[in-house]
mmCIF file of C-alpha atoms and ligand atoms in Angstrom:
data_model
loop_
_atom_site.group_PDB
_atom_site.id
_atom_site.type_symbol
_atom_site.label_atom_id
_atom_site.label_comp_id
_atom_site.label_asym_id
_atom_site.label_seq_id
_atom_site.Cartn_x
_atom_site.Cartn_y
_atom_site.Cartn_z
ATOM 1 C CA UNK A 1271 54.757 -22.485 51.586
ATOM 2 C CA UNK A 1272 55.428 -25.290 53.790
ATOM 3 C CA UNK A 1273 58.658 -25.791 51.432
ATOM 4 C CA UNK A 1274 60.151 -22.712 52.079
ATOM 5 C CA UNK A 1275 59.698 -23.277 55.721
ATOM 6 C CA UNK A 1276 60.735 -26.496 55.061
ATOM 7 C CA UNK A 1277 63.875 -24.984 53.423
ATOM 8 C CA UNK A 1278 64.403 -22.424 56.576
ATOM 9 C CA UNK A 1279 64.218 -25.192 59.238
ATOM 10 C CA UNK A 1280 66.657 -27.365 57.009
ATOM 11 C CA UNK A 1281 69.208 -24.230 56.714
ATOM 12 C CA UNK A 1282 69.321 -22.981 60.153
ATOM 13 C CA UNK A 1283 69.981 -26.698 61.495
ATOM 14 C CA UNK A 1284 72.712 -27.024 58.534
ATOM 15 C CA UNK A 1285 74.358 -23.590 59.700
ATOM 16 C CA UNK A 1286 74.324 -24.283 63.316
ATOM 17 C CA UNK A 1287 72.818 -20.414 63.679
ATOM 18 C CA UNK A 1288 72.248 -19.937 67.233
ATOM 19 C CA UNK A 1289 70.004 -16.506 67.452
ATOM 20 C CA UNK A 1290 70.288 -15.943 71.096
ATOM 21 C CA UNK A 1291 73.253 -16.293 74.402
ATOM 22 C CA UNK A 1292 69.867 -17.817 76.015
ATOM 23 C CA UNK A 1293 68.570 -21.158 75.303
ATOM 24 C CA UNK A 1294 64.868 -20.692 73.539
ATOM 25 C CA UNK A 1295 62.773 -22.065 76.555
ATOM 26 C CA UNK A 1296 58.742 -21.373 77.133
ATOM 27 C CA UNK A 1297 56.957 -19.250 79.615
ATOM 28 C CA UNK A 1298 55.527 -22.690 80.653
ATOM 29 C CA UNK A 1299 58.793 -24.589 80.609
ATOM 30 C CA UNK A 1300 58.177 -25.900 84.270
ATOM 31 C CA UNK A 1301 54.444 -25.629 84.849
ATOM 32 C CA UNK A 1302 54.663 -29.773 84.061
ATOM 33 C CA UNK A 1303 56.334 -31.683 86.703
ATOM 34 C CA UNK A 1304 59.722 -33.865 85.212
ATOM 35 C CA UNK A 1305 57.183 -36.866 86.310
ATOM 36 C CA UNK A 1306 54.179 -35.451 84.270
ATOM 37 C CA UNK A 1307 56.922 -34.784 81.826
ATOM 38 C CA UNK A 1308 58.022 -38.507 81.086
ATOM 39 C CA UNK A 1309 54.000 -39.130 81.307
ATOM 40 C CA UNK A 1310 54.039 -36.783 77.774
ATOM 41 C CA UNK A 1311 57.452 -37.319 76.229
ATOM 42 C CA UNK A 1312 56.792 -41.413 76.458
ATOM 43 C CA UNK A 1313 53.054 -40.567 74.854
ATOM 44 C CA UNK A 1314 54.339 -38.565 71.955
ATOM 45 C CA UNK A 1315 57.406 -40.994 71.709
ATOM 46 C CA UNK A 1316 55.322 -44.033 70.971
ATOM 47 C CA UNK A 1317 53.684 -41.627 68.279
ATOM 48 C CA UNK A 1318 56.808 -41.190 66.673
ATOM 49 C CA UNK A 1319 58.028 -45.422 66.769
ATOM 50 C CA UNK A 1320 54.387 -46.473 66.000
ATOM 51 C CA UNK A 1321 55.195 -44.128 63.286
ATOM 52 C CA UNK A 1322 58.202 -45.344 61.697
ATOM 53 C CA UNK A 1323 56.062 -48.708 61.127
ATOM 54 C CA UNK A 1324 57.802 -50.358 65.080
ATOM 55 C CA UNK A 1325 55.792 -52.669 66.644
ATOM 56 C CA UNK A 1326 55.449 -51.516 69.895
ATOM 57 C CA UNK A 1327 53.771 -54.449 71.890
ATOM 58 C CA UNK A 1328 57.128 -56.469 70.901
ATOM 59 C CA UNK A 1329 59.020 -56.828 74.550
ATOM 60 C CA UNK A 1330 62.906 -55.372 72.915
ATOM 61 C CA UNK A 1331 60.230 -52.409 72.143
ATOM 62 C CA UNK A 1332 57.669 -51.165 74.330
ATOM 63 C CA UNK A 1333 60.116 -49.918 77.188
ATOM 64 C CA UNK A 1334 61.378 -47.805 74.227
ATOM 65 C CA UNK A 1335 59.083 -44.387 74.511
ATOM 66 C CA UNK A 1336 60.067 -44.810 78.172
ATOM 67 C CA UNK A 1337 63.485 -45.240 78.174
ATOM 68 C CA UNK A 1338 63.827 -42.270 75.829
ATOM 69 C CA UNK A 1339 61.469 -40.011 77.729
ATOM 70 C CA UNK A 1340 63.251 -40.374 81.257
ATOM 71 C CA UNK A 1341 67.189 -40.337 79.336
ATOM 72 C CA UNK A 1342 65.309 -36.568 77.964
ATOM 73 C CA UNK A 1343 63.830 -35.564 81.945
ATOM 74 C CA UNK A 1344 66.752 -36.828 84.119
ATOM 75 C CA UNK A 1345 69.971 -37.597 82.106
ATOM 76 C CA UNK A 1346 70.277 -35.481 78.881
ATOM 77 C CA UNK A 1347 68.335 -32.093 79.242
ATOM 78 C CA UNK A 1348 68.452 -31.818 83.098
ATOM 79 C CA UNK A 1349 69.427 -28.547 82.902
ATOM 80 C CA UNK A 1350 66.770 -27.184 80.796
ATOM 81 C CA UNK A 1351 65.968 -26.284 85.039
ATOM 82 C CA UNK A 1352 67.139 -24.423 86.686
ATOM 83 C CA UNK A 1353 66.074 -25.821 89.699
ATOM 84 C CA UNK A 1354 69.653 -27.945 88.980
ATOM 85 C CA UNK A 1355 71.223 -25.370 88.761
ATOM 86 C CA UNK A 1356 74.991 -25.609 90.890
ATOM 87 C CA UNK A 1357 75.308 -23.487 93.336
ATOM 88 C CA UNK A 1358 77.896 -21.243 92.711
ATOM 89 C CA UNK A 1359 79.473 -20.410 95.846
ATOM 90 C CA UNK A 1360 82.409 -18.398 95.630
ATOM 91 C CA UNK A 1361 85.341 -17.629 98.815
ATOM 92 C CA UNK A 1362 87.180 -14.940 99.405
ATOM 93 C CA UNK A 1363 90.910 -14.766 98.019
ATOM 94 C CA UNK A 1364 92.959 -15.025 101.022
ATOM 95 C CA UNK A 1365 95.383 -16.318 99.239
ATOM 96 C CA UNK A 1366 96.598 -13.694 97.103
ATOM 97 C CA UNK A 1367 96.717 -15.526 94.032
ATOM 98 C CA UNK A 1368 96.179 -13.529 91.132
ATOM 99 C CA UNK A 1369 97.476 -15.747 87.753
ATOM 100 C CA UNK A 1370 96.159 -18.408 85.685
ATOM 101 C CA UNK A 1371 94.257 -21.065 87.497
ATOM 102 C CA UNK A 1372 93.346 -23.856 84.590
ATOM 103 C CA UNK A 1373 90.710 -26.168 84.680
ATOM 104 C CA UNK A 1374 91.620 -28.946 80.942
ATOM 105 C CA UNK A 1375 89.426 -31.256 80.342
ATOM 106 C CA UNK A 1376 86.461 -31.324 81.238
ATOM 107 C CA UNK A 1377 84.606 -33.540 79.336
ATOM 108 C CA UNK A 1378 81.520 -32.371 77.041
ATOM 109 C CA UNK A 1379 78.074 -34.231 77.114
ATOM 110 C CA UNK A 1380 75.780 -32.143 74.873
ATOM 111 C CA UNK A 1381 72.979 -32.504 72.282
ATOM 112 C CA UNK A 1382 72.393 -30.493 69.422
ATOM 113 C CA UNK A 1383 69.109 -29.629 69.417
ATOM 114 C CA UNK A 1384 69.124 -28.411 65.572
ATOM 115 C CA UNK A 1385 69.037 -32.907 65.641
ATOM 116 C CA UNK A 1386 68.678 -33.651 69.335
ATOM 117 C CA UNK A 1387 72.582 -35.365 68.077
ATOM 118 C CA UNK A 1388 75.158 -35.930 70.444
ATOM 119 C CA UNK A 1389 77.968 -33.081 70.805
ATOM 120 C CA UNK A 1390 81.200 -34.758 72.466
ATOM 121 C CA UNK A 1391 84.829 -33.381 73.697
ATOM 122 C CA UNK A 1392 86.583 -31.712 75.549
ATOM 123 C CA UNK A 1393 85.864 -28.268 77.790
ATOM 124 C CA UNK A 1394 89.589 -25.822 79.078
ATOM 125 C CA UNK A 1395 88.349 -23.007 81.685
ATOM 126 C CA UNK A 1396 90.453 -20.800 82.903
ATOM 127 C CA UNK A 1397 90.096 -16.992 84.784
ATOM 128 C CA UNK A 1398 92.181 -15.248 86.774
ATOM 129 C CA UNK A 1399 90.798 -14.254 90.418
ATOM 130 C CA UNK A 1400 90.769 -10.842 91.857
ATOM 131 C CA UNK A 1401 88.896 -11.310 95.167
ATOM 132 C CA UNK A 1402 86.676 -13.979 94.929
ATOM 133 C CA UNK A 1403 88.029 -17.799 94.173
ATOM 134 C CA UNK A 1404 85.305 -20.655 93.385
ATOM 135 C CA UNK A 1405 86.077 -24.793 93.524
ATOM 136 C CA UNK A 1406 87.415 -26.223 90.592
ATOM 137 C CA UNK A 1407 84.631 -29.042 90.795
ATOM 138 C CA UNK A 1408 82.420 -26.520 90.754
ATOM 139 C CA UNK A 1409 83.369 -25.378 87.383
ATOM 140 C CA UNK A 1410 82.574 -28.439 86.206
ATOM 141 C CA UNK A 1411 79.572 -29.493 87.477
ATOM 142 C CA UNK A 1412 78.574 -25.599 85.770
ATOM 143 C CA UNK A 1413 79.589 -27.472 82.697
ATOM 144 C CA UNK A 1414 77.660 -29.849 83.581
ATOM 145 C CA UNK A 1415 74.377 -28.385 83.642
ATOM 146 C CA UNK A 1416 75.172 -26.261 80.977
ATOM 147 C CA UNK A 1417 75.974 -28.849 78.304
ATOM 148 C CA UNK A 1418 72.533 -31.303 79.628
ATOM 149 C CA UNK A 1419 70.374 -28.963 77.501
ATOM 150 C CA UNK A 1420 69.607 -29.137 73.558
ATOM 151 C CA UNK A 1421 72.485 -26.802 72.300
ATOM 152 C CA UNK A 1422 74.800 -25.281 70.228
ATOM 153 C CA UNK A 1423 78.285 -24.628 71.407
ATOM 154 C CA UNK A 1424 79.038 -21.265 70.871
ATOM 155 C CA UNK A 1425 76.152 -20.698 73.382
ATOM 156 C CA UNK A 1426 77.765 -22.845 75.725
ATOM 157 C CA UNK A 1427 80.316 -21.560 75.509
ATOM 158 C CA UNK A 1428 79.048 -17.868 76.229
ATOM 159 C CA UNK A 1429 76.567 -19.271 79.216
ATOM 160 C CA UNK A 1430 79.523 -21.233 80.721
ATOM 161 C CA UNK A 1431 81.733 -17.643 80.277
ATOM 162 C CA UNK A 1432 79.297 -15.078 81.386
ATOM 163 C CA UNK A 1433 78.052 -17.557 84.534
ATOM 164 C CA UNK A 1434 81.722 -17.291 86.085
ATOM 165 C CA UNK A 1435 82.278 -13.807 85.302
ATOM 166 C CA UNK A 1436 79.387 -12.951 87.258
ATOM 167 C CA UNK A 1437 80.671 -15.200 90.176
ATOM 168 C CA UNK A 1438 83.792 -14.433 90.181
ATOM 169 C CA UNK A 1439 83.539 -10.781 89.294
ATOM 170 C CA UNK A 1440 85.678 -11.114 86.918
ATOM 171 C CA UNK A 1441 86.032 -10.265 82.942
ATOM 172 C CA UNK A 1442 88.492 -12.578 82.975
ATOM 173 C CA UNK A 1443 87.548 -15.928 82.453
ATOM 174 C CA UNK A 1444 88.331 -17.372 78.877
ATOM 175 C CA UNK A 1445 86.396 -20.560 78.077
ATOM 176 C CA UNK A 1446 87.790 -23.553 75.281
ATOM 177 C CA UNK A 1447 85.549 -26.281 73.792
ATOM 178 C CA UNK A 1448 86.464 -28.473 71.200
ATOM 179 C CA UNK A 1449 83.848 -31.676 70.717
ATOM 180 C CA UNK A 1450 82.730 -33.449 68.389
ATOM 181 C CA UNK A 1451 78.989 -32.934 66.551
ATOM 182 C CA UNK A 1452 76.886 -36.592 65.812
ATOM 183 C CA UNK A 1453 75.048 -34.257 63.298
ATOM 184 C CA UNK A 1454 78.051 -33.273 61.419
ATOM 185 C CA UNK A 1455 79.492 -37.040 61.283
ATOM 186 C CA UNK A 1456 76.439 -39.047 61.368
ATOM 187 C CA UNK A 1457 74.409 -37.747 58.343
ATOM 188 C CA UNK A 1458 74.583 -34.552 56.225
ATOM 189 C CA UNK A 1459 77.967 -33.539 55.184
ATOM 190 C CA UNK A 1460 78.948 -37.247 56.975
ATOM 191 C CA UNK A 1461 82.570 -36.110 57.778
ATOM 192 C CA UNK A 1462 84.023 -37.816 60.014
ATOM 193 C CA UNK A 1463 87.724 -36.246 61.255
ATOM 194 C CA UNK A 1464 86.387 -32.747 61.310
ATOM 195 C CA UNK A 1465 85.937 -31.068 65.307
ATOM 196 C CA UNK A 1466 84.173 -28.231 66.621
ATOM 197 C CA UNK A 1467 86.841 -25.060 67.814
ATOM 198 C CA UNK A 1468 84.808 -22.474 70.379
ATOM 199 C CA UNK A 1469 87.253 -19.856 71.955
ATOM 200 C CA UNK A 1470 85.494 -17.043 74.572
ATOM 201 C CA UNK A 1471 87.307 -14.826 76.503
ATOM 202 C CA UNK A 1472 86.879 -11.448 78.343
ATOM 203 C CA UNK A 1473 89.271 -9.472 80.291
ATOM 204 C CA UNK A 1474 93.415 -10.182 80.655
ATOM 205 C CA UNK A 1475 92.502 -12.963 77.987
ATOM 206 C CA UNK A 1476 92.272 -10.625 75.179
ATOM 207 C CA UNK A 1477 96.240 -9.963 75.537
ATOM 208 C CA UNK A 1478 97.410 -12.352 73.226
ATOM 209 C CA UNK A 1479 100.443 -13.167 75.623
ATOM 210 C CA UNK A 1480 97.446 -13.801 78.398
ATOM 211 C CA UNK A 1481 96.055 -16.449 75.582
ATOM 212 C CA UNK A 1482 98.863 -17.934 74.131
ATOM 213 C CA UNK A 1483 99.936 -19.142 78.156
ATOM 214 C CA UNK A 1484 97.152 -19.987 78.537
ATOM 215 C CA UNK A 1485 97.041 -22.230 74.814
ATOM 216 C CA UNK A 1486 100.249 -23.358 76.170
ATOM 217 C CA UNK A 1487 99.053 -24.991 78.964
ATOM 218 C CA UNK A 1488 96.408 -27.027 77.544
ATOM 219 C CA UNK A 1489 98.046 -27.411 74.481
ATOM 220 C CA UNK A 1490 95.004 -29.774 72.971
ATOM 221 C CA UNK A 1491 95.502 -30.489 69.306
ATOM 222 C CA UNK A 1492 93.016 -33.425 68.751
ATOM 223 C CA UNK A 1493 90.250 -35.120 70.548
ATOM 224 C CA UNK A 1494 90.092 -38.689 70.205
HETATM 225 ZN ZN1 ZN B 2538 72.626 -30.547 64.887
#
C-alpha cells in the first residue's frame, strides 16, 4: 500500500499534473497569522534539518529554520494569502484604444508545487480592450501574486488569464509563459536545456491572425 502511494506521488510529481484551476487550499488556511506560521514552519524545518543529520548548534545553521520560514511566508509564497492580492482597478477606455496591448518580458519567479523548486522565466500578456483598460503595472503585480505560491505552470497561466478577463470584462486576453523548472533541470531527468511554454487565450485570440500578431510582437524564441 505504501509503495502504491509513493508511486502515485512520484507519478503526479514527474508528470506535473494539475487537478484544478484553484490552488488547493485548506479551509482553515489563514486562521493562523503570518507570524504564527513562521514560528510553526521554523519548528518543522528545524526537524527536517535535524533528520538530515545537520547540527543546528552550528553558527551557520542555527538561523536557517527561521530564515526559511520567513522566506516561505513573506516572500516565496506570499501569494497564497488573498489579503495580498493586488487591487486590479480598471479605467474607462476613454481614448477608444481598440487594438492589442502587450505587456511582455514580465519576470516569473515561482516554485513548483510538486518539488518546491524554482520555476523561472517570462510571461507575455496581451488583451484587446473593450470598455475597460488597466494600469500596466497591475498586470505585473497580478503575475507576481499568482507566481508567489506553489504552482504548476498551466494553472498559473489560467489564473492570470481568468482574473484579467474578469476585471477587463472581455474574453480577449492571452497569457504566454516560458519558463525553466529546476525540478526538470536539477533532478529527475536532469535536462538543463529544455523549457516549458504555455499559451492560454480567449475571445479574439482564437483567431489565427490575431495570435500571429501577438507572437510576432513578443518574438521570444528562447530564454536565457
Ligand atoms: Zn516539480
